[in-house]
mmCIF file of C-alpha atoms and ligand atoms in Angstrom:
data_model
loop_
_atom_site.group_PDB
_atom_site.id
_atom_site.type_symbol
_atom_site.label_atom_id
_atom_site.label_comp_id
_atom_site.label_asym_id
_atom_site.label_seq_id
_atom_site.Cartn_x
_atom_site.Cartn_y
_atom_site.Cartn_z
ATOM 1 C CA MET A 36 -0.179 -0.035 -0.174
ATOM 2 C CA ARG A 37 1.322 3.487 -0.896
ATOM 3 C CA VAL A 38 2.338 5.760 1.957
ATOM 4 C CA LYS A 39 -0.276 8.920 1.243
ATOM 5 C CA LYS A 40 -0.666 10.376 4.655
ATOM 6 C CA ALA A 41 1.742 12.094 7.505
ATOM 7 C CA ILE A 42 1.387 12.946 11.141
ATOM 8 C CA ILE A 43 3.452 16.059 12.059
ATOM 9 C CA PRO A 44 2.948 16.190 15.964
ATOM 10 C CA ALA A 45 3.149 19.881 17.177
ATOM 11 C CA ALA A 46 1.546 19.661 20.606
ATOM 12 C CA GLY A 47 4.581 19.657 22.862
ATOM 13 C CA LEU A 48 5.572 22.373 25.450
ATOM 14 C CA GLY A 49 8.508 23.785 23.689
ATOM 15 C CA THR A 50 10.131 24.360 27.115
ATOM 16 C CA ARG A 51 13.855 24.696 25.966
ATOM 17 C CA PHE A 52 12.861 27.853 24.185
ATOM 18 C CA LEU A 53 10.633 29.538 26.826
ATOM 19 C CA PRO A 54 10.032 32.035 27.206
ATOM 20 C CA ALA A 55 9.728 32.662 23.563
ATOM 21 C CA THR A 56 7.261 29.610 23.590
ATOM 22 C CA LYS A 57 5.101 30.820 26.282
ATOM 23 C CA ALA A 58 2.409 32.411 23.767
ATOM 24 C CA MET A 59 3.800 31.342 20.534
ATOM 25 C CA PRO A 60 4.192 27.466 19.152
ATOM 26 C CA LYS A 61 8.004 26.525 18.766
ATOM 27 C CA GLU A 62 6.979 25.228 15.294
ATOM 28 C CA MET A 63 6.200 29.057 14.125
ATOM 29 C CA LEU A 64 9.824 30.102 15.298
ATOM 30 C CA PRO A 65 11.345 31.298 11.868
ATOM 31 C CA ILE A 66 14.547 29.859 10.181
ATOM 32 C CA VAL A 67 15.222 33.103 8.201
ATOM 33 C CA ASP A 68 11.829 34.010 6.753
ATOM 34 C CA LYS A 69 9.913 30.784 7.077
ATOM 35 C CA PRO A 70 8.396 28.775 10.216
ATOM 36 C CA THR A 71 10.188 25.572 10.946
ATOM 37 C CA ILE A 72 6.878 23.786 10.334
ATOM 38 C CA GLN A 73 6.757 24.754 6.759
ATOM 39 C CA TYR A 74 10.042 23.180 6.109
ATOM 40 C CA ILE A 75 8.633 20.012 7.416
ATOM 41 C CA VAL A 76 4.999 20.293 5.357
ATOM 42 C CA GLU A 77 7.367 21.123 2.101
ATOM 43 C CA GLU A 78 9.350 18.045 2.736
ATOM 44 C CA ALA A 79 6.392 15.853 3.077
ATOM 45 C CA VAL A 80 4.747 17.460 0.004
ATOM 46 C CA GLU A 81 7.858 16.877 -1.937
ATOM 47 C CA SER A 82 7.703 13.345 -0.975
ATOM 48 C CA GLY A 83 4.577 12.802 -2.204
ATOM 49 C CA ILE A 84 2.326 13.051 0.626
ATOM 50 C CA GLU A 85 -1.385 14.012 -0.148
ATOM 51 C CA ASP A 86 -2.937 14.522 3.257
ATOM 52 C CA ILE A 87 -1.472 15.776 6.486
ATOM 53 C CA ILE A 88 -2.600 16.069 9.801
ATOM 54 C CA ILE A 89 -0.931 18.420 12.395
ATOM 55 C CA VAL A 90 -1.399 17.342 16.083
ATOM 56 C CA THR A 91 -1.928 20.497 17.971
ATOM 57 C CA GLY A 92 -2.284 21.648 21.579
ATOM 58 C CA LYS A 93 -3.173 24.336 23.546
ATOM 59 C CA GLY A 94 -1.853 27.980 22.101
ATOM 60 C CA LYS A 95 -1.091 26.681 18.834
ATOM 61 C CA ARG A 96 -3.701 28.631 16.693
ATOM 62 C CA ALA A 97 -1.081 30.303 15.009
ATOM 63 C CA ILE A 98 0.046 27.301 12.976
ATOM 64 C CA GLU A 99 -3.426 26.749 11.532
ATOM 65 C CA ASP A 100 -3.693 30.646 10.778
ATOM 66 C CA HIS A 101 -0.416 30.253 8.917
ATOM 67 C CA PHE A 102 -1.555 27.415 6.640
ATOM 68 C CA ASP A 103 -4.998 29.336 5.951
ATOM 69 C CA ASN A 104 -5.751 31.997 3.576
ATOM 70 C CA SER A 105 -5.351 35.531 4.566
ATOM 71 C CA PHE A 106 -7.447 37.634 2.631
ATOM 72 C CA GLU A 107 -6.900 41.076 3.842
ATOM 73 C CA LEU A 108 -2.974 40.620 3.987
ATOM 74 C CA GLU A 109 -2.992 38.944 0.286
ATOM 75 C CA GLN A 110 -5.230 42.197 -1.028
ATOM 76 C CA ASN A 111 -2.849 44.655 0.816
ATOM 77 C CA LEU A 112 0.126 42.956 -0.791
ATOM 78 C CA LEU A 113 -1.508 42.992 -4.216
ATOM 79 C CA SER A 114 -2.460 46.667 -3.916
ATOM 80 C CA LYS A 115 0.966 47.574 -3.271
ATOM 81 C CA GLY A 116 2.517 45.526 -6.331
ATOM 82 C CA LYS A 117 4.327 43.266 -3.528
ATOM 83 C CA ILE A 118 3.771 40.240 -5.914
ATOM 84 C CA GLU A 119 7.033 38.207 -4.788
ATOM 85 C CA LEU A 120 5.675 38.429 -1.158
ATOM 86 C CA PHE A 121 1.948 37.939 -2.232
ATOM 87 C CA ASN A 122 3.161 34.573 -4.009
ATOM 88 C CA GLU A 123 4.910 33.465 -1.021
ATOM 89 C CA VAL A 124 1.952 34.220 1.268
ATOM 90 C CA GLN A 125 -0.347 32.394 -0.887
ATOM 91 C CA LYS A 126 2.290 29.489 -1.292
ATOM 92 C CA SER A 127 2.032 28.438 2.481
ATOM 93 C CA SER A 128 -1.783 28.245 2.010
ATOM 94 C CA ASN A 129 -2.115 26.061 -1.176
ATOM 95 C CA LEU A 130 0.675 23.452 -0.094
ATOM 96 C CA VAL A 131 -1.565 20.631 0.437
ATOM 97 C CA ASP A 132 -4.786 19.447 2.499
ATOM 98 C CA ILE A 133 -3.899 20.054 6.189
ATOM 99 C CA HIS A 134 -5.997 18.526 9.065
ATOM 100 C CA TYR A 135 -5.768 19.290 12.688
ATOM 101 C CA ILE A 136 -6.538 17.418 15.816
ATOM 102 C CA ARG A 137 -5.967 18.489 19.180
ATOM 103 C CA GLN A 138 -3.755 16.554 22.037
ATOM 104 C CA LYS A 139 -5.949 17.668 24.749
ATOM 105 C CA GLU A 140 -2.793 17.090 27.261
ATOM 106 C CA PRO A 141 0.814 16.820 26.403
ATOM 107 C CA LYS A 142 1.095 12.929 27.299
ATOM 108 C CA GLY A 143 4.176 12.319 25.213
ATOM 109 C CA LEU A 144 4.859 11.868 21.598
ATOM 110 C CA GLY A 145 3.304 8.339 21.546
ATOM 111 C CA HIS A 146 -0.011 9.541 22.614
ATOM 112 C CA ALA A 147 0.150 12.427 20.151
ATOM 113 C CA ILE A 148 0.602 9.767 17.217
ATOM 114 C CA TRP A 149 -2.334 7.910 18.860
ATOM 115 C CA CYS A 150 -4.632 10.971 18.802
ATOM 116 C CA ALA A 151 -4.430 10.821 14.921
ATOM 117 C CA ARG A 152 -5.249 7.036 14.648
ATOM 118 C CA LYS A 153 -8.818 7.715 13.092
ATOM 119 C CA PHE A 154 -7.390 9.830 10.346
ATOM 120 C CA ILE A 155 -5.002 7.476 9.206
ATOM 121 C CA GLY A 156 -7.232 4.446 9.490
ATOM 122 C CA ASP A 157 -5.652 0.955 8.479
ATOM 123 C CA GLU A 158 -2.807 2.000 6.245
ATOM 124 C CA PRO A 159 0.783 2.838 6.697
ATOM 125 C CA PHE A 160 1.759 6.361 7.350
ATOM 126 C CA ALA A 161 4.700 8.800 7.756
ATOM 127 C CA VAL A 162 5.501 10.971 11.040
ATOM 128 C CA LEU A 163 7.629 13.979 10.674
ATOM 129 C CA LEU A 164 9.034 15.728 13.686
ATOM 130 C CA GLY A 165 9.287 19.552 13.465
ATOM 131 C CA ASP A 166 12.704 19.626 15.606
ATOM 132 C CA ASP A 167 14.751 18.111 12.725
ATOM 133 C CA ILE A 168 15.041 19.911 9.336
ATOM 134 C CA VAL A 169 16.829 17.744 6.765
ATOM 135 C CA ARG A 170 18.469 19.218 3.518
ATOM 136 C CA ALA A 171 19.207 16.608 0.836
ATOM 137 C CA GLU A 172 19.056 16.418 -2.827
ATOM 138 C CA LYS A 173 16.129 13.826 -2.587
ATOM 139 C CA PRO A 174 13.682 14.825 0.398
ATOM 140 C CA CYS A 175 14.281 12.582 3.282
ATOM 141 C CA LEU A 176 10.778 11.235 3.479
ATOM 142 C CA LYS A 177 11.055 10.276 -0.232
ATOM 143 C CA GLN A 178 14.090 8.205 0.503
ATOM 144 C CA MET A 179 12.464 6.507 2.983
ATOM 145 C CA ILE A 180 9.349 6.019 1.288
ATOM 146 C CA GLU A 181 11.318 4.438 -1.687
ATOM 147 C CA GLN A 182 12.572 1.930 0.962
ATOM 148 C CA TYR A 183 9.143 1.634 2.218
ATOM 149 C CA GLU A 184 8.039 0.317 -1.444
ATOM 150 C CA ARG A 185 10.713 -2.302 -1.493
ATOM 151 C CA TYR A 186 10.326 -3.758 1.848
ATOM 152 C CA ASN A 187 6.542 -2.979 3.112
ATOM 153 C CA ALA A 188 7.566 -2.589 6.780
ATOM 154 C CA SER A 189 7.870 0.199 9.257
ATOM 155 C CA ILE A 190 10.966 2.144 8.826
ATOM 156 C CA LEU A 191 13.005 4.434 11.165
ATOM 157 C CA GLY A 192 15.098 7.331 9.848
ATOM 158 C CA VAL A 193 18.569 7.361 11.433
ATOM 159 C CA GLN A 194 21.829 8.873 11.611
ATOM 160 C CA THR A 195 25.131 8.256 13.469
ATOM 161 C CA VAL A 196 25.246 10.788 16.103
ATOM 162 C CA LYS A 197 28.186 11.861 18.505
ATOM 163 C CA ASP A 198 28.923 9.632 21.733
ATOM 164 C CA GLU A 199 27.995 12.751 24.140
ATOM 165 C CA ASP A 200 24.550 13.075 22.112
ATOM 166 C CA VAL A 201 23.289 9.639 22.427
ATOM 167 C CA SER A 202 20.927 10.408 25.671
ATOM 168 C CA ARG A 203 18.813 13.058 23.787
ATOM 169 C CA TYR A 204 17.487 10.534 21.291
ATOM 170 C CA GLY A 205 15.869 7.206 20.615
ATOM 171 C CA ILE A 206 18.834 4.817 19.804
ATOM 172 C CA VAL A 207 18.448 1.549 17.940
ATOM 173 C CA ASP A 208 20.640 -1.846 18.146
ATOM 174 C CA ALA A 209 20.756 -2.947 14.443
ATOM 175 C CA THR A 210 22.228 -4.904 11.960
ATOM 176 C CA GLU A 211 23.241 -3.642 8.557
ATOM 177 C CA ILE A 212 21.535 -5.573 5.747
ATOM 178 C CA GLY A 213 22.128 -3.586 2.759
ATOM 179 C CA SER A 214 23.642 0.048 1.880
ATOM 180 C CA ARG A 215 22.686 2.295 4.435
ATOM 181 C CA PHE A 216 19.784 -0.460 5.428
ATOM 182 C CA TYR A 217 19.486 -1.965 9.062
ATOM 183 C CA THR A 218 17.239 -4.857 10.531
ATOM 184 C CA VAL A 219 16.372 -3.387 14.062
ATOM 185 C CA ASN A 220 17.098 -5.458 16.970
ATOM 186 C CA SER A 221 16.044 -3.547 19.730
ATOM 187 C CA LEU A 222 15.568 0.332 20.603
ATOM 188 C CA VAL A 223 15.683 2.476 23.846
ATOM 189 C CA GLU A 224 14.751 5.978 24.561
ATOM 190 C CA LYS A 225 17.289 8.337 25.540
ATOM 191 C CA PRO A 226 19.913 6.122 27.221
ATOM 192 C CA LYS A 227 22.748 7.071 29.128
ATOM 193 C CA GLN A 228 25.835 7.143 26.970
ATOM 194 C CA GLU A 229 27.521 4.125 28.635
ATOM 195 C CA GLU A 230 24.241 2.150 28.040
ATOM 196 C CA ALA A 231 23.802 3.139 24.401
ATOM 197 C CA PRO A 232 23.829 -0.295 22.419
ATOM 198 C CA SER A 233 25.110 2.038 19.295
ATOM 199 C CA ASN A 234 25.141 5.624 18.063
ATOM 200 C CA LEU A 235 22.363 5.264 15.586
ATOM 201 C CA ALA A 236 19.790 7.966 16.552
ATOM 202 C CA ILE A 237 16.278 7.947 15.260
ATOM 203 C CA LEU A 238 16.119 11.415 13.893
ATOM 204 C CA GLY A 239 12.230 12.593 13.616
ATOM 205 C CA ARG A 240 11.097 10.702 10.363
ATOM 206 C CA TYR A 241 9.326 7.510 10.560
ATOM 207 C CA ILE A 242 7.048 5.322 8.314
ATOM 208 C CA LEU A 243 4.747 3.172 10.494
ATOM 209 C CA SER A 244 2.736 0.099 10.153
ATOM 210 C CA PRO A 245 -1.065 1.227 11.446
ATOM 211 C CA LYS A 246 -0.618 -1.752 14.045
ATOM 212 C CA ILE A 247 1.319 1.006 16.178
ATOM 213 C CA PHE A 248 -2.000 2.360 17.209
ATOM 214 C CA ASP A 249 -3.520 -0.907 19.129
ATOM 215 C CA ILE A 250 0.217 -0.813 21.078
ATOM 216 C CA LEU A 251 -0.059 3.018 21.572
ATOM 217 C CA GLY A 252 -3.813 2.478 22.806
ATOM 218 C CA LYS A 253 -2.496 0.050 25.588
ATOM 219 C CA GLN A 254 0.722 1.378 26.446
ATOM 220 C CA GLU A 255 1.785 2.466 29.946
ATOM 221 C CA PRO A 256 3.659 5.795 30.269
ATOM 222 C CA GLY A 257 7.333 5.473 30.061
ATOM 223 C CA ALA A 258 10.434 8.051 30.283
ATOM 224 C CA GLY A 259 9.593 11.303 31.680
ATOM 225 C CA ASN A 260 5.978 9.704 32.425
ATOM 226 C CA GLU A 261 5.253 10.232 28.804
ATOM 227 C CA ILE A 262 3.658 7.641 26.513
ATOM 228 C CA GLN A 263 6.942 7.095 24.296
ATOM 229 C CA LEU A 264 6.599 6.262 20.621
ATOM 230 C CA THR A 265 10.059 4.501 20.893
ATOM 231 C CA ASP A 266 8.569 1.954 23.404
ATOM 232 C CA ALA A 267 5.549 1.287 21.010
ATOM 233 C CA ILE A 268 7.847 0.845 18.226
ATOM 234 C CA ALA A 269 9.934 -1.535 20.432
ATOM 235 C CA ALA A 270 6.766 -3.551 20.887
ATOM 236 C CA LEU A 271 5.856 -3.616 17.169
ATOM 237 C CA ASN A 272 9.230 -4.842 16.472
ATOM 238 C CA GLU A 273 8.165 -7.981 18.310
ATOM 239 C CA ILE A 274 5.386 -8.665 16.153
ATOM 240 C CA GLU A 275 6.557 -7.698 12.757
ATOM 241 C CA ALA A 276 9.719 -6.475 11.358
ATOM 242 C CA VAL A 277 11.016 -2.883 11.660
ATOM 243 C CA TYR A 278 13.939 -1.424 9.835
ATOM 244 C CA ALA A 279 16.084 1.326 10.116
ATOM 245 C CA TYR A 280 17.563 3.700 7.249
ATOM 246 C CA ASP A 281 20.339 5.902 7.550
ATOM 247 C CA PHE A 282 18.987 8.717 5.182
ATOM 248 C CA GLU A 283 21.351 10.896 3.052
ATOM 249 C CA GLY A 284 21.438 14.258 3.710
ATOM 250 C CA VAL A 285 22.260 17.118 6.286
ATOM 251 C CA ARG A 286 20.059 17.019 9.378
ATOM 252 C CA TYR A 287 19.685 20.301 11.511
ATOM 253 C CA ASP A 288 18.377 20.054 15.085
ATOM 254 C CA VAL A 289 16.048 23.180 15.651
ATOM 255 C CA GLY A 290 14.660 21.934 18.393
ATOM 256 C CA GLU A 291 17.416 23.041 21.035
ATOM 257 C CA LYS A 292 18.905 26.799 20.874
ATOM 258 C CA MET A 293 22.276 25.978 19.802
ATOM 259 C CA GLY A 294 21.032 23.989 16.725
ATOM 260 C CA PHE A 295 18.624 26.595 16.236
ATOM 261 C CA ILE A 296 21.308 29.202 16.013
ATOM 262 C CA GLN A 297 23.509 27.355 13.641
ATOM 263 C CA THR A 298 20.428 26.335 11.236
ATOM 264 C CA THR A 299 19.785 30.172 11.013
ATOM 265 C CA ILE A 300 23.546 31.198 10.071
ATOM 266 C CA GLU A 301 23.536 28.265 7.693
ATOM 267 C CA PHE A 302 20.421 29.038 5.950
ATOM 268 C CA ALA A 303 21.043 32.596 6.008
ATOM 269 C CA LEU A 304 24.468 31.956 4.341
ATOM 270 C CA GLN A 305 22.551 30.332 1.423
ATOM 271 C CA HIS A 306 20.253 32.998 1.164
ATOM 272 C CA PRO A 307 21.381 35.034 -2.154
ATOM 273 C CA GLU A 308 20.156 38.329 -0.320
ATOM 274 C CA LEU A 309 21.936 37.834 2.993
ATOM 275 C CA LYS A 310 25.121 36.046 2.267
ATOM 276 C CA THR A 311 27.661 38.608 1.364
ATOM 277 C CA GLU A 312 26.407 41.039 4.204
ATOM 278 C CA LEU A 313 26.379 38.361 6.900
ATOM 279 C CA LEU A 314 29.720 36.758 6.062
ATOM 280 C CA GLU A 315 31.329 40.344 6.406
ATOM 281 C CA TYR A 316 29.607 40.725 9.729
ATOM 282 C CA LEU A 317 30.566 37.073 11.106
ATOM 283 C CA SER A 318 34.189 37.725 10.041
ATOM 284 C CA LYS A 319 34.035 41.073 11.950
ATOM 285 C CA ILE A 320 32.861 39.374 14.894
ATOM 286 C CA MET A 321 35.610 36.829 14.407
ATOM 287 C CA GLU A 322 38.463 39.397 14.188
ATOM 288 C CA LYS A 323 36.986 41.316 17.398
ATOM 289 C CA GLU A 324 36.726 38.027 19.213
ATOM 290 C CA LEU A 325 40.334 36.696 18.432
ATOM 291 C CA ILE A 326 41.914 40.132 19.343
ATOM 292 C CA LYS A 327 40.432 39.927 22.761
HETATM 293 P P1 UTP B 101 9.844 17.203 22.342
HETATM 294 O O1 UTP B 101 10.634 16.024 23.008
HETATM 295 O O2 UTP B 101 11.093 17.917 21.323
HETATM 296 O O3 UTP B 101 9.026 18.018 23.191
HETATM 297 O O4 UTP B 101 9.054 16.439 21.643
HETATM 298 P P2 UTP B 101 8.524 19.558 23.125
HETATM 299 O O5 UTP B 101 7.568 19.807 23.952
HETATM 300 O O6 UTP B 101 8.233 20.089 21.544
HETATM 301 O O7 UTP B 101 9.912 20.375 23.239
HETATM 302 P P3 UTP B 101 10.835 20.363 24.611
HETATM 303 O O8 UTP B 101 11.628 19.490 24.927
HETATM 304 O O9 UTP B 101 9.688 20.817 25.897
HETATM 305 O O10 UTP B 101 11.794 21.907 24.326
HETATM 306 C C1 UTP B 101 9.111 15.995 19.961
HETATM 307 C C2 UTP B 101 7.937 16.208 19.396
HETATM 308 O O11 UTP B 101 6.805 15.553 19.788
HETATM 309 C C3 UTP B 101 5.885 16.584 19.993
HETATM 310 C C4 UTP B 101 6.303 17.959 20.198
HETATM 311 O O12 UTP B 101 5.521 18.832 19.463
HETATM 312 C C5 UTP B 101 7.541 17.568 19.029
HETATM 313 O O13 UTP B 101 7.275 17.731 17.757
HETATM 314 N N1 UTP B 101 5.091 15.964 21.178
HETATM 315 C C6 UTP B 101 5.499 15.907 22.587
HETATM 316 C C7 UTP B 101 3.573 16.054 20.950
HETATM 317 O O14 UTP B 101 2.877 16.311 19.948
HETATM 318 N N2 UTP B 101 2.810 16.026 22.200
HETATM 319 C C8 UTP B 101 3.638 15.587 23.609
HETATM 320 O O15 UTP B 101 2.820 15.280 24.485
HETATM 321 C C9 UTP B 101 4.969 15.619 23.387
#
């Protein structure tokens, strides 16, 4: 069966960006001039996804407004002849069919996914987390969908992370069976560095079998007292094969401050209007710091 639907969970509290995220969703923080969630939606669309459901929560209205038409703004831009901006504004509302569901309490990523079960029904689906933006020649999710079409089984998007970073991710113990392709033996959520089975971290992209919903529905809270998606995938792996795919491309972690700043600088350096001025500015700062 083809992967046509995707879930983007966006109901987390975004505590790592407080106070910025007190009244504004972390998914709306911009990288240069585009909210992080738009990069994710664009990747899904470029990968062939036809329907997206965003799981939202309290204080997330701005996400719905962003992907909706904005009649007054569009008329205003048109009347002033700002055609390029008009096109950009329209683009965000014409990307794809987006549906919304609310997670009433932030009970964890696994619970957020479970909230979308009726929308997905009995078909394989993708999950994209907004904390990870991937820049790749072929969109990350598209690479994974191609693998899904070969193996017809759940696939986790992974990449190798540094030893000191394993405790921030779901980590897989896996056996390589093909180029960049692994069978998953076991998974553990945020292990201590010394207990991690490998450095292969799940980085915000999944293709999952709908069987995961039955598991999530019965699952007890795990780490952080939250319903963990990694725990449910471990249980799924007991009843059907789960694979991991080491996707190609550069992954940017926009879910924490340092990663967010690095991503902003890198994306700005690729922006034709900003590159030269930013480089001059950065080299001036560097000079000043080196003189100190
Ligand atoms: P994170 O662990 O990054 O949580 O969740 P967060 O709340 O967004 O950020 P911090 O850690 O407090 O700064 C990973 C993904 O799961 C979603 C988040 O929106 C994010 O996309 N999530 C998490 C939910 O949708 N619901 C939850 O209950 C928890």
